[in-house]
Tab-separated table of C-alpha atoms in Angstrom:
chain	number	residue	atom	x	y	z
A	1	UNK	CA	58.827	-252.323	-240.557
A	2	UNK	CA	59.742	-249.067	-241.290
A	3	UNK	CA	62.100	-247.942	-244.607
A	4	UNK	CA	65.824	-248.346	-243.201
A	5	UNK	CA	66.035	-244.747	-244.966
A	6	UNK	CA	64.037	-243.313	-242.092
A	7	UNK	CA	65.569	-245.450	-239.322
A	8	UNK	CA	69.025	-243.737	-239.912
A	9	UNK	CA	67.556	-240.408	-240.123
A	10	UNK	CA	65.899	-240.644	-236.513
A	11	UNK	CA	68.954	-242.420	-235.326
A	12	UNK	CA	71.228	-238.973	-237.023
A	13	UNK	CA	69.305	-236.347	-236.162
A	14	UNK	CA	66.971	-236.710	-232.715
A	15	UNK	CA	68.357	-239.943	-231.497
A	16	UNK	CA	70.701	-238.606	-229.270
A	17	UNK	CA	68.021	-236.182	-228.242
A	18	UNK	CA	65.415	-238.536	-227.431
A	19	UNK	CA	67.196	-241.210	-225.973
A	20	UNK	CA	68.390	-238.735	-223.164
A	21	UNK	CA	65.383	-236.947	-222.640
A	22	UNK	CA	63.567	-240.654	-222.140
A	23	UNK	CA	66.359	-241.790	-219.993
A	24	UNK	CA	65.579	-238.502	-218.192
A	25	UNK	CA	62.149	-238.795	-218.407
A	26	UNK	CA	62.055	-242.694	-216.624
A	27	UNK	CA	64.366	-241.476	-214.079
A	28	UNK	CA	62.192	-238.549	-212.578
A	29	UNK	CA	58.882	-240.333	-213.338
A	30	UNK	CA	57.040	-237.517	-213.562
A	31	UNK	CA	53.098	-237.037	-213.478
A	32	UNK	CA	52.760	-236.217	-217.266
A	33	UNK	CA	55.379	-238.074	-218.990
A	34	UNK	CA	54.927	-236.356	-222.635
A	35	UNK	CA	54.549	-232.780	-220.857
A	36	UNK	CA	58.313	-232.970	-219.343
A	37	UNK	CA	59.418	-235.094	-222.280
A	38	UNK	CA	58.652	-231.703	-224.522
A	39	UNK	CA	59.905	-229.380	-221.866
A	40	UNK	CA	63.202	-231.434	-221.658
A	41	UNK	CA	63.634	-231.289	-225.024
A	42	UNK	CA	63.195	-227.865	-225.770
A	43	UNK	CA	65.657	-226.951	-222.751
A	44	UNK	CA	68.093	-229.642	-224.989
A	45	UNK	CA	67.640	-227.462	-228.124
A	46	UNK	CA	67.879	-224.331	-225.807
A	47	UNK	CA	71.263	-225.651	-224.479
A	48	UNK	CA	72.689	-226.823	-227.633
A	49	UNK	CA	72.508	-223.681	-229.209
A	50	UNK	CA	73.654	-222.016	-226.500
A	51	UNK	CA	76.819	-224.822	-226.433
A	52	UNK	CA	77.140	-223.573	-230.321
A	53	UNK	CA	76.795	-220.307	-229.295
A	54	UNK	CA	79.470	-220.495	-226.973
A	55	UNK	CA	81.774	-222.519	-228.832
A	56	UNK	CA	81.884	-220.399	-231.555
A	57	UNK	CA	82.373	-217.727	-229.314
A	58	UNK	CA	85.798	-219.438	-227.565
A	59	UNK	CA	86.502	-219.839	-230.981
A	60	UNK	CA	86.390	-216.373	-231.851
A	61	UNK	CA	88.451	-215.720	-229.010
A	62	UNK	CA	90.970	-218.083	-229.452
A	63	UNK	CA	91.677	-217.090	-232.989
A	64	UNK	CA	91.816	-212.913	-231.858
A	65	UNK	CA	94.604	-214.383	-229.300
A	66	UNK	CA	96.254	-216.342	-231.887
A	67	UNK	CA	95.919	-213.114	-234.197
A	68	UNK	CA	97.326	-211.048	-231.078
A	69	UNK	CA	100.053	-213.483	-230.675
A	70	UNK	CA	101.283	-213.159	-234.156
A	71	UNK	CA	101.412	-209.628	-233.922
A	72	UNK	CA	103.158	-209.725	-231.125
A	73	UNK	CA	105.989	-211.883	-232.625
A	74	UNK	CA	105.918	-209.841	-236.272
A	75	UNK	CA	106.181	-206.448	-233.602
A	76	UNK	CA	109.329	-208.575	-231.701
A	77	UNK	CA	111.129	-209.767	-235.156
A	78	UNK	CA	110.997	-205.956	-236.328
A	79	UNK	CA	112.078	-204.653	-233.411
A	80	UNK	CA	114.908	-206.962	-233.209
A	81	UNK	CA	115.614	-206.138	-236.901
A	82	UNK	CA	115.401	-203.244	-236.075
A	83	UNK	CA	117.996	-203.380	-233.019
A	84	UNK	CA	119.844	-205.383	-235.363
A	85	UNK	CA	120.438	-202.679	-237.974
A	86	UNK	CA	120.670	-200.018	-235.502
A	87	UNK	CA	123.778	-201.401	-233.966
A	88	UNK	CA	125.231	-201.972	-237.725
A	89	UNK	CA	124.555	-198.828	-238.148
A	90	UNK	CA	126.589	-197.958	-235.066
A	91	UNK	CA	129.417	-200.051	-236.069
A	92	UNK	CA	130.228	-198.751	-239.237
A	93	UNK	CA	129.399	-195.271	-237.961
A	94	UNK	CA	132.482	-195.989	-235.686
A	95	UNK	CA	134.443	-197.843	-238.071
A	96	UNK	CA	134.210	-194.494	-239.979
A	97	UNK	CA	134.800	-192.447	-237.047
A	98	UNK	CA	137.619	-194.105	-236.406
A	99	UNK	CA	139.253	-193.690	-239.702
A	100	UNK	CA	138.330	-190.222	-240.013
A	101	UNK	CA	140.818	-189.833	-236.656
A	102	UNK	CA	143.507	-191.564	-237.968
A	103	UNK	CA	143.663	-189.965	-241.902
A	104	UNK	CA	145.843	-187.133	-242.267
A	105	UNK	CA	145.301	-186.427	-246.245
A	106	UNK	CA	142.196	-184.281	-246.992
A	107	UNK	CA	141.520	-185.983	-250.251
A	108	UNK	CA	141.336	-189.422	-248.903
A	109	UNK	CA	138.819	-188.412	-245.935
A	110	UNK	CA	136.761	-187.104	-248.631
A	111	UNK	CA	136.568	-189.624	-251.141
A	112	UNK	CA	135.815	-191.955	-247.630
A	113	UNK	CA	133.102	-189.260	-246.704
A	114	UNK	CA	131.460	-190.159	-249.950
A	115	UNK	CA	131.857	-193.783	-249.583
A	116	UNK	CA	130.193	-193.798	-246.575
A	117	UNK	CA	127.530	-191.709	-247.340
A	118	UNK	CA	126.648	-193.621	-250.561
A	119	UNK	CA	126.448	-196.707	-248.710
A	120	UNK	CA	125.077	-196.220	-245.550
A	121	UNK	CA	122.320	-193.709	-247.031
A	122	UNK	CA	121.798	-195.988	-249.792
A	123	UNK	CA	122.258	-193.056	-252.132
A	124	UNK	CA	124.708	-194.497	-255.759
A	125	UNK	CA	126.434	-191.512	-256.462
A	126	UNK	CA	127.625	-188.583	-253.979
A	127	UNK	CA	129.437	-185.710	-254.600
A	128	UNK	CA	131.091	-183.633	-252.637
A	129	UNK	CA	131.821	-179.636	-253.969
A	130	UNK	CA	133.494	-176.775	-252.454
A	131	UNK	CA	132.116	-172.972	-253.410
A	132	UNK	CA	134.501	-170.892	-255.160
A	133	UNK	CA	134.710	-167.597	-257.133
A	134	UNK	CA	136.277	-167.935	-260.776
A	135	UNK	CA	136.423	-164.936	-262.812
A	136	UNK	CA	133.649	-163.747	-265.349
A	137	UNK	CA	134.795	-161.024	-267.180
A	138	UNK	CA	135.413	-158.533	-265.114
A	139	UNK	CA	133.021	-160.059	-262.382
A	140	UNK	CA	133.436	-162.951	-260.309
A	141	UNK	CA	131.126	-166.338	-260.603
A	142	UNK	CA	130.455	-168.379	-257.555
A	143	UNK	CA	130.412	-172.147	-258.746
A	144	UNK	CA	131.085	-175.312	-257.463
A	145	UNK	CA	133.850	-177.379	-258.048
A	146	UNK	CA	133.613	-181.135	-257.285
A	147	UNK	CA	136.016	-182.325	-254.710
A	148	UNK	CA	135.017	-185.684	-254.171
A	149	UNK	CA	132.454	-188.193	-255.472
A	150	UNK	CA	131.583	-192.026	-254.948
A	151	UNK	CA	134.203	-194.506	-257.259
A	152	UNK	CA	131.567	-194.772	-260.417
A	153	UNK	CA	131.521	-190.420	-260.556
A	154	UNK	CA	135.310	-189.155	-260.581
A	155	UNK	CA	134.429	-187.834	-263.690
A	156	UNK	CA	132.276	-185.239	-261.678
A	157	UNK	CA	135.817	-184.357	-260.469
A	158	UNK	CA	136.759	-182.268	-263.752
A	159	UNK	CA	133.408	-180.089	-263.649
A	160	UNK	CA	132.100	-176.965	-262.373
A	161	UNK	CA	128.437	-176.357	-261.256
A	162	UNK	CA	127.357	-172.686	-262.275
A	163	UNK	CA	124.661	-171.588	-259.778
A	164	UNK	CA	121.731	-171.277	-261.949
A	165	UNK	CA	122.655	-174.866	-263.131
A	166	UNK	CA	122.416	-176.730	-260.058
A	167	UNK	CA	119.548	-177.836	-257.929
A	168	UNK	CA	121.911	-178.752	-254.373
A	169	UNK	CA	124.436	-175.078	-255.119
């Protein structure tokens, strides 16, 4: 009797092979049994890797349309984000539009200017200045006195920017 060892590896790796191809083999009776036995089997061996082949090729496929698919839903979530933040955007740009309307001191539209900006262009601090001329001697100086800033800057409020001073005169 043969080792079992040996048994278990014909049974794992040709059994299924060779019990097909004699099944096969039995049923078409041919004139030389061991010629089509070897021609069936390397047509087996030709299919199988072509059945590999071919899986691995659906599965190639299926994960590039998975891939496909997820981009697809990343590409709808921003743009819905997206939509999402425009029309916030939109609301407090009418929110704002609609106070500027209604306020009838100058000071309090521009500290709300400044607000507005500083949030919605995520900048901290704005200021707001207005160009005048201040004497110098006998000259005049263009500077720029602070009219407005955000809350955390009102300091700014007491200052003058000379123009070789600033970066923004």
């Amino acid at each position: 009797t043969p080792p079992v060892m040996d048994v278990e590896y014909l049974k794992k790796n040709v059994g299924e092979a060779l019990s097909e191809g004699l099944t096969e083999t039995v049923l078409q009776a041919p004139p030389d049994s061991v010629d089509y036995l070897g021609k069936w089997l390397l047509n087996y061996v030709k299919l199988k890797r072509e059945g590999k082949a071919k899986a691995k090729e659906i599965a190639m496929a299926e994960k590039s349309m998975k891939m496909i698919n997820m981009q697809a839903i990343s590409a709808a979530k921003v743009q819905m984000a997206m939509t999402k933040s425009k029309k916030a955007v939109q609301e407090k740009l009418k929110a704002f539009n609609a106070f500027l309307e209604e306020v009838n001191h100058t000071q309090l539209y521009f500290d709300r200017l400044c607000q507005h900006l500083s949030e919605n262009l995520v900048i901290p601090n704005v200021y707001l200045g207005e160009k005048v001329e201040r004497p110098k001697g006998e000259e005049k100086e263009e500077v720029l006195k602070y009219i407005a800033a955000t809350s955390g800057q009102k300091f700014m409020l007491t200052k003058l920017l000379k123009k070789d001073e600033g970066s923004t005169f």
